[in-house]
Amino acid sequence: MLISILIFMIAYYYTTSLKYKCGCAIFIYYVSYGVFMNIREKIDECFEGYYVQKKITYLLLKYGLKIKGDKIYCGPIEQSNSKLARAISVDYRAVTDTIKKIKKEPELKEFFSSIEPTPNLKNTASKVGWGVIEIIPENPHLPGIFAGVSKIIADEEISIRQAIGEDYELTENPRFIVVTESPIPDRLISKIKQVNGIKGITIY
């Protein structure tokens, strides 16, 4: 599954076709969504009755922190167990215990040894002339929202730089963020609002 996502990410990066880029982005979103659903279920199963360790594991998931050996990393940068513990007000020894437990579970070990952080370009996009669409979904489970928005953007020959769906289990009010290579024209706002499943949008 992760290999499939990687292949489509490479295709997305190198292709010059706007519609193919949109197709790759949509595929990555839905396949990734399925992977995360399985991982969340696995986390809940493995850490049932261990609230603090589960909390730490979801922190790793939320920020894309990986486990390598007995250490936690953000990309190539080693993180301090004690500082991570302080960030969520738990004992630092619980972080060590969480790492040990994850390493004993093959599926979690493989996942958390490969995960990478993803930068969110929402707050920096305007500084480099890009556009941002923040989408409030009626239901974050509803499929087709990204597909509908991506098609409208592609029809205007605007490239998508980034598309992020905030995890509904990690975020109280999840948003879908789409960063485009140029600002979104005002005339597209009404079209985007008509996409099935969209409750509201904000254009930056």
mmCIF file of N, CA and C in Angstrom, residues 2 39 60 64-69 71-73 75 102-103 105-116:
data_model
loop_
_atom_site.group_PDB
_atom_site.id
_atom_site.type_symbol
_atom_site.label_atom_id
_atom_site.label_comp_id
_atom_site.label_asym_id
_atom_site.label_seq_id
_atom_site.Cartn_x
_atom_site.Cartn_y
_atom_site.Cartn_z
ATOM 1 N N LEU A 2 1.861 1.273 0.884
ATOM 2 C CA LEU A 2 2.738 2.441 0.958
ATOM 3 C C LEU A 2 3.541 2.611 -0.323
ATOM 4 N N ILE A 39 -4.506 1.854 10.609
ATOM 5 C CA ILE A 39 -3.524 2.140 11.650
ATOM 6 C C ILE A 39 -4.213 2.606 12.922
ATOM 7 N N LEU A 60 2.661 10.965 17.796
ATOM 8 C CA LEU A 60 3.602 10.576 16.740
ATOM 9 C C LEU A 60 2.905 10.574 15.382
ATOM 10 N N GLY A 64 3.797 13.077 12.282
ATOM 11 C CA GLY A 64 4.654 12.306 11.380
ATOM 12 C C GLY A 64 6.007 11.979 11.980
ATOM 13 N N LEU A 65 6.033 11.676 13.273
ATOM 14 C CA LEU A 65 7.289 11.361 13.956
ATOM 15 C C LEU A 65 7.571 9.864 13.841
ATOM 16 N N LYS A 66 8.795 9.530 13.477
ATOM 17 C CA LYS A 66 9.139 8.127 13.264
ATOM 18 C C LYS A 66 9.961 7.569 14.417
ATOM 19 N N ILE A 67 9.983 6.253 14.485
ATOM 20 C CA ILE A 67 10.793 5.549 15.480
ATOM 21 C C ILE A 67 11.927 4.844 14.758
ATOM 22 N N LYS A 68 13.132 5.125 15.205
ATOM 23 C CA LYS A 68 14.316 4.496 14.635
ATOM 24 C C LYS A 68 15.191 4.041 15.791
ATOM 25 N N GLY A 69 15.332 2.721 15.937
ATOM 26 C CA GLY A 69 16.025 2.198 17.105
ATOM 27 C C GLY A 69 15.172 2.445 18.332
ATOM 28 N N LYS A 71 14.847 5.600 19.480
ATOM 29 C CA LYS A 71 14.696 7.051 19.447
ATOM 30 C C LYS A 71 13.531 7.469 18.563
ATOM 31 N N ILE A 72 13.073 8.690 18.769
ATOM 32 C CA ILE A 72 12.024 9.284 17.941
ATOM 33 C C ILE A 72 12.637 10.390 17.101
ATOM 34 N N TYR A 73 12.248 10.432 15.831
ATOM 35 C CA TYR A 73 12.827 11.411 14.905
ATOM 36 C C TYR A 73 11.729 12.173 14.168
ATOM 37 N N GLY A 75 11.776 13.551 10.689
ATOM 38 C CA GLY A 75 12.697 13.464 9.561
ATOM 39 C C GLY A 75 14.021 12.894 10.062
ATOM 40 N N ILE A 102 5.384 -0.308 20.553
ATOM 41 C CA ILE A 102 5.236 -0.179 19.099
ATOM 42 C C ILE A 102 6.188 -1.139 18.381
ATOM 43 N N LYS A 103 7.396 -1.252 18.865
ATOM 44 C CA LYS A 103 8.395 -2.113 18.223
ATOM 45 C C LYS A 103 8.040 -3.592 18.316
ATOM 46 N N GLU A 105 4.980 -4.693 17.921
ATOM 47 C CA GLU A 105 3.867 -4.929 17.009
ATOM 48 C C GLU A 105 4.348 -4.709 15.569
ATOM 49 N N PRO A 106 4.499 -5.778 14.775
ATOM 50 C CA PRO A 106 5.092 -5.657 13.422
ATOM 51 C C PRO A 106 4.448 -4.579 12.548
ATOM 52 N N GLU A 107 3.114 -4.507 12.551
ATOM 53 C CA GLU A 107 2.436 -3.533 11.694
ATOM 54 C C GLU A 107 2.730 -2.101 12.124
ATOM 55 N N LEU A 108 2.676 -1.855 13.430
ATOM 56 C CA LEU A 108 2.972 -0.522 13.938
ATOM 57 C C LEU A 108 4.451 -0.188 13.772
ATOM 58 N N LYS A 109 5.306 -1.163 13.989
ATOM 59 C CA LYS A 109 6.747 -0.940 13.836
ATOM 60 C C LYS A 109 7.080 -0.529 12.411
ATOM 61 N N GLU A 110 6.493 -1.227 11.437
ATOM 62 C CA GLU A 110 6.760 -0.903 10.033
ATOM 63 C C GLU A 110 6.241 0.493 9.694
ATOM 64 N N PHE A 111 5.045 0.797 10.194
ATOM 65 C CA PHE A 111 4.441 2.095 9.893
ATOM 66 C C PHE A 111 5.249 3.234 10.490
ATOM 67 N N PHE A 112 5.565 3.132 11.774
ATOM 68 C CA PHE A 112 6.237 4.233 12.459
ATOM 69 C C PHE A 112 7.741 4.293 12.176
ATOM 70 N N SER A 113 8.269 3.320 11.475
ATOM 71 C CA SER A 113 9.664 3.419 11.044
ATOM 72 C C SER A 113 9.769 4.061 9.665
ATOM 73 N N SER A 114 8.603 4.276 9.013
ATOM 74 C CA SER A 114 8.595 4.821 7.656
ATOM 75 C C SER A 114 7.912 6.178 7.541
ATOM 76 N N ILE A 115 7.112 6.542 8.529
ATOM 77 C CA ILE A 115 6.327 7.771 8.441
ATOM 78 C C ILE A 115 7.234 9.005 8.357
ATOM 79 N N GLU A 116 6.757 10.010 7.623
ATOM 80 C CA GLU A 116 7.514 11.257 7.465
ATOM 81 C C GLU A 116 6.588 12.442 7.745
#
